[in-house]
Amino acid sequence: MLESLKELVCKYNLYLPKYGLVTWTSGNVSARDPDTNLVVIKPSGVMYDDLTPDKMVVVDMDGNIVEGNLKPSTDTLTHLYVYKHMPHINAVVHTHSNYATAFAALGQPIKVYLTAIADEFGCEIPCGPYAQIGGEDIGKVIVEYIGESPAILLQNHGVFTIGRTVDEAVKAAVMVEDVAKTVFIAKMMGEPIEIPPEEVKRAHERYVTKYGQK
Ligand SMILES: O=C(CO)[C@@H](O)[C@@H](O)COP(=O)(O)O
């Protein structure tokens, strides 16, 4: 089980540069094995081109290294805090994607100006306050401020997304950057128009229950 989870987490870490969400070694993806409560996470400071499944680090809920020869991500305690306080979540993603992180630099949420935001997020993408890197502080902000959204901006820092699966969490990271870019362009042209909350709710419900091959 853990070997396949390492392969999955490595694969989804490699989606971050593939979709232009990170630069150099920034960003990270982790996933929790719900059966063992062990977490597989990207090693700290390793170039994405050098990532392989065997370089993934396995930690327990206290951050102790269970498997792996490399130091785990600097955001490990944040990921673990989210897992401890959001039991339905089994994946956490962190990026510095440019357009979304520009909103984070301003401390601005991304409001529901687009049907794509209603569909994917079902609410505005919140921006939580600045928090120091390296401990649980960012995790505390995520848990307190994320609400029903699968994505949150961290002021002056970047993007964190969560999901029941690593696919959900990485998709949210891709989509938050896509909608942030569109909203940025719209704001350059004028004042975007918010979709009314009741329509956001209806559209999101439709998307999560009917979109695609469901
Ligand atoms: O922004 C931060 C910390 O949150 C970066 O250091 C982070 O993106 C990458 O750190 P890691 O290589 O995962 O240790």
Short mmCIF file of C-alpha atoms and ligand atoms in Angstrom, two decimals:
data_model
loop_
_atom_site.label_atom_id
_atom_site.label_comp_id
_atom_site.label_asym_id
_atom_site.label_seq_id
_atom_site.Cartn_x
_atom_site.Cartn_y
_atom_site.Cartn_z
CA MET A 1 0.00 0.00 0.00
CA LEU A 2 2.69 2.49 0.97
CA GLU A 3 4.73 1.74 -2.15
CA SER A 4 1.77 2.55 -4.38
CA LEU A 5 1.06 5.68 -2.32
CA LYS A 6 4.68 6.79 -2.80
CA GLU A 7 4.26 6.36 -6.55
CA LEU A 8 1.00 8.32 -6.49
CA VAL A 9 2.41 11.16 -4.37
CA CYS A 10 5.51 11.36 -6.56
CA LYS A 11 3.33 11.45 -9.71
CA TYR A 12 1.20 14.27 -8.33
CA ASN A 13 4.20 16.24 -7.09
CA LEU A 14 5.39 16.18 -10.70
CA TYR A 15 2.08 17.70 -11.82
CA LEU A 16 3.02 20.92 -9.98
CA PRO A 17 5.78 21.95 -12.42
CA LYS A 18 3.87 20.34 -15.31
CA TYR A 19 0.99 22.77 -14.74
CA GLY A 20 3.28 25.72 -14.02
CA LEU A 21 2.33 25.99 -10.34
CA VAL A 22 5.84 25.98 -8.84
CA THR A 23 9.40 27.14 -9.53
CA TRP A 24 12.62 25.31 -8.64
CA THR A 25 11.82 23.33 -5.46
CA SER A 26 8.88 25.34 -4.17
CA GLY A 27 5.61 23.58 -3.44
CA ASN A 28 4.79 20.12 -2.19
CA VAL A 29 2.16 17.39 -2.17
CA SER A 30 1.37 14.86 0.53
CA ALA A 31 -1.19 12.13 0.97
CA ARG A 32 -2.38 10.18 3.98
CA ASP A 33 -2.98 6.43 4.03
CA PRO A 34 -6.28 6.24 5.93
CA ASP A 35 -5.60 2.64 6.98
CA THR A 36 -2.28 3.30 8.72
CA ASN A 37 -2.59 7.09 9.24
CA LEU A 38 0.93 7.38 7.79
CA VAL A 39 1.66 10.30 5.46
CA VAL A 40 3.78 10.30 2.31
CA ILE A 41 5.28 13.71 1.49
CA LYS A 42 7.79 15.28 -0.87
CA PRO A 43 11.37 15.55 0.45
CA SER A 44 12.50 19.08 1.25
CA GLY A 45 14.42 21.08 -1.33
CA VAL A 46 14.73 18.32 -3.93
CA MET A 47 14.46 19.34 -7.59
CA TYR A 48 11.31 18.00 -9.23
CA ASP A 49 13.38 16.45 -12.02
CA ASP A 50 15.11 14.34 -9.35
CA LEU A 51 11.96 13.15 -7.59
CA THR A 52 11.30 9.41 -7.64
CA PRO A 53 8.87 7.32 -5.56
CA ASP A 54 11.70 5.98 -3.39
CA LYS A 55 12.69 9.54 -2.46
CA MET A 56 9.27 10.24 -0.95
CA VAL A 57 9.34 10.46 2.84
CA VAL A 58 6.90 8.57 5.07
CA VAL A 59 6.06 10.17 8.42
CA ASP A 60 3.69 9.38 11.25
CA MET A 61 1.19 11.88 12.68
CA ASP A 62 3.86 13.24 15.02
CA GLY A 63 6.22 13.92 12.14
CA ASN A 64 8.57 11.05 12.92
CA ILE A 65 10.24 9.63 9.82
CA VAL A 66 9.02 6.07 9.33
CA GLU A 67 10.59 5.49 5.92
CA GLY A 68 13.04 7.46 3.78
CA ASN A 69 16.57 8.80 3.82
CA LEU A 70 15.72 12.44 3.10
CA LYS A 71 14.30 15.22 5.28
CA PRO A 72 10.56 15.70 4.70
CA SER A 73 9.08 18.93 3.36
CA THR A 74 9.47 22.04 5.47
CA ASP A 75 5.66 22.16 5.47
CA THR A 76 5.27 18.70 7.01
CA LEU A 77 3.88 19.92 10.35
CA THR A 78 1.35 22.04 8.47
CA HIS A 79 0.20 19.08 6.40
CA LEU A 80 -0.05 16.93 9.53
CA TYR A 81 -2.03 19.59 11.42
CA VAL A 82 -4.57 19.62 8.60
CA TYR A 83 -4.83 15.83 8.63
CA LYS A 84 -5.29 15.77 12.42
CA HIS A 85 -8.06 18.37 12.39
CA MET A 86 -9.80 17.44 9.12
CA PRO A 87 -10.24 13.64 9.24
CA HIS A 88 -12.03 13.53 5.87
CA ILE A 89 -8.97 15.05 4.15
CA ASN A 90 -6.32 12.70 2.75
CA ALA A 91 -4.25 15.05 0.59
CA VAL A 92 -2.64 18.48 0.99
CA VAL A 93 -0.97 20.56 -1.72
CA HIS A 94 1.10 23.73 -1.48
CA THR A 95 2.11 25.95 -4.42
CA HIS A 96 3.37 29.44 -5.16
CA SER A 97 1.41 29.72 -8.41
CA ASN A 98 1.83 33.26 -9.64
CA TYR A 99 -1.64 34.69 -10.17
CA ALA A 100 -3.14 33.15 -7.04
CA THR A 101 -0.07 34.13 -5.02
CA ALA A 102 -0.43 37.71 -6.27
CA PHE A 103 -3.84 37.79 -4.57
CA ALA A 104 -2.14 36.33 -1.46
CA ALA A 105 0.44 39.14 -1.57
CA LEU A 106 -2.47 41.61 -1.35
CA GLY A 107 -4.26 39.59 1.31
CA GLN A 108 -7.25 39.41 -1.06
CA PRO A 109 -9.68 36.50 -1.44
CA ILE A 110 -10.77 35.49 -4.93
CA LYS A 111 -14.48 36.18 -5.04
CA VAL A 112 -16.98 34.16 -7.09
CA TYR A 113 -16.80 36.12 -10.33
CA LEU A 114 -16.80 32.99 -12.57
CA THR A 115 -18.93 29.89 -12.98
CA ALA A 116 -15.63 27.95 -12.81
CA ILE A 117 -15.17 29.25 -9.25
CA ALA A 118 -18.74 28.30 -8.36
CA ASP A 119 -18.27 24.84 -9.90
CA GLU A 120 -14.89 23.95 -8.41
CA PHE A 121 -14.94 25.84 -5.11
CA GLY A 122 -18.61 26.59 -4.34
CA CYS A 123 -17.60 29.79 -2.55
CA GLU A 124 -14.97 32.50 -2.64
CA ILE A 125 -11.39 31.30 -2.25
CA PRO A 126 -10.44 32.73 1.17
CA CYS A 127 -7.15 34.39 2.10
CA GLY A 128 -5.91 33.62 5.59
CA PRO A 129 -3.50 35.84 7.55
CA TYR A 130 0.27 35.63 7.37
CA ALA A 131 1.73 32.68 9.25
CA GLN A 132 5.31 31.61 9.85
CA ILE A 133 6.71 28.69 7.87
CA GLY A 134 8.08 25.54 9.47
CA GLY A 135 5.65 24.73 12.26
CA GLU A 136 1.91 24.26 12.67
CA ASP A 137 1.05 27.98 12.28
CA ILE A 138 0.09 27.71 8.61
CA GLY A 139 -1.91 24.56 9.36
CA LYS A 140 -3.85 26.42 12.03
CA VAL A 141 -4.70 29.20 9.56
CA ILE A 142 -5.80 26.65 6.95
CA VAL A 143 -8.12 24.83 9.35
CA GLU A 144 -9.55 28.06 10.78
CA TYR A 145 -10.11 29.95 7.53
CA ILE A 146 -10.61 27.47 4.67
CA GLY A 147 -14.30 26.85 5.33
CA GLU A 148 -15.98 24.78 2.60
CA SER A 149 -13.40 25.71 -0.04
CA PRO A 150 -10.80 23.15 -1.18
CA ALA A 151 -8.33 26.02 -1.59
CA ILE A 152 -7.02 28.84 0.58
CA LEU A 153 -4.53 31.63 0.00
CA LEU A 154 -1.99 32.38 2.73
CA GLN A 155 -1.22 36.11 2.90
CA ASN A 156 2.25 36.97 1.57
CA HIS A 157 2.94 33.30 0.84
CA GLY A 158 0.94 31.19 -1.59
CA VAL A 159 -1.70 28.52 -2.05
CA PHE A 160 -2.75 25.50 -0.03
CA THR A 161 -5.36 23.05 -1.26
CA ILE A 162 -6.94 19.97 0.30
CA GLY A 163 -8.88 16.97 -0.89
CA ARG A 164 -10.30 13.57 -0.05
CA THR A 165 -7.86 12.34 -2.67
CA VAL A 166 -4.59 13.64 -4.07
CA ASP A 167 -6.33 14.08 -7.43
CA GLU A 168 -8.93 16.38 -5.86
CA ALA A 169 -6.29 18.46 -4.05
CA VAL A 170 -4.02 18.88 -7.09
CA LYS A 171 -7.01 19.66 -9.33
CA ALA A 172 -7.98 22.42 -6.90
CA ALA A 173 -4.43 23.80 -7.09
CA VAL A 174 -4.56 23.83 -10.89
CA MET A 175 -8.02 25.42 -10.94
CA VAL A 176 -7.26 28.12 -8.36
CA GLU A 177 -4.40 29.35 -10.54
CA ASP A 178 -6.57 29.22 -13.66
CA VAL A 179 -9.39 31.27 -12.12
CA ALA A 180 -6.92 33.67 -10.45
CA LYS A 181 -5.43 34.46 -13.86
CA THR A 182 -8.84 35.14 -15.38
CA VAL A 183 -9.91 37.31 -12.43
CA PHE A 184 -6.61 39.23 -12.65
CA ILE A 185 -7.26 39.97 -16.34
CA ALA A 186 -10.85 40.97 -15.58
CA LYS A 187 -9.70 43.37 -12.85
CA MET A 188 -7.31 44.98 -15.34
CA MET A 189 -10.32 45.66 -17.60
CA GLY A 190 -12.80 46.82 -14.99
CA GLU A 191 -14.76 45.65 -11.93
CA PRO A 192 -15.78 41.98 -12.16
CA ILE A 193 -19.36 41.06 -11.27
CA GLU A 194 -19.99 38.60 -8.43
CA ILE A 195 -22.38 35.69 -9.01
CA PRO A 196 -25.22 35.76 -6.45
CA PRO A 197 -24.73 33.25 -3.59
CA GLU A 198 -27.89 31.28 -4.38
CA GLU A 199 -26.73 30.74 -7.96
CA VAL A 200 -23.26 29.78 -6.75
CA LYS A 201 -24.86 27.13 -4.53
CA ARG A 202 -27.05 25.79 -7.35
CA ALA A 203 -24.17 25.68 -9.86
CA HIS A 204 -21.80 23.98 -7.40
CA GLU A 205 -24.38 21.35 -6.49
CA ARG A 206 -24.96 20.61 -10.17
CA TYR A 207 -21.22 20.38 -10.82
CA VAL A 208 -20.44 18.00 -7.98
CA THR A 209 -23.42 15.75 -8.66
CA LYS A 210 -23.88 15.83 -12.44
CA TYR A 211 -20.74 17.05 -14.25
CA GLY A 212 -18.78 14.60 -16.35
CA GLN A 213 -19.66 10.91 -16.41
CA LYS A 214 -21.36 10.83 -13.02
O1 LIG B 1 6.99 28.06 0.76
C1 LIG B 1 7.70 27.26 1.32
C2 LIG B 1 7.39 26.82 2.71
O2 LIG B 1 5.99 26.89 2.88
C3 LIG B 1 8.75 26.51 0.56
O3 LIG B 1 9.85 26.38 1.24
C4 LIG B 1 8.04 25.26 0.04
O4 LIG B 1 7.27 25.76 -1.02
C5 LIG B 1 8.95 24.16 -0.44
O5 LIG B 1 9.55 23.58 0.67
P1 LIG B 1 9.92 22.02 0.64
O6 LIG B 1 10.88 21.81 -0.52
O7 LIG B 1 8.66 21.23 0.46
O8 LIG B 1 10.59 21.78 1.98
#
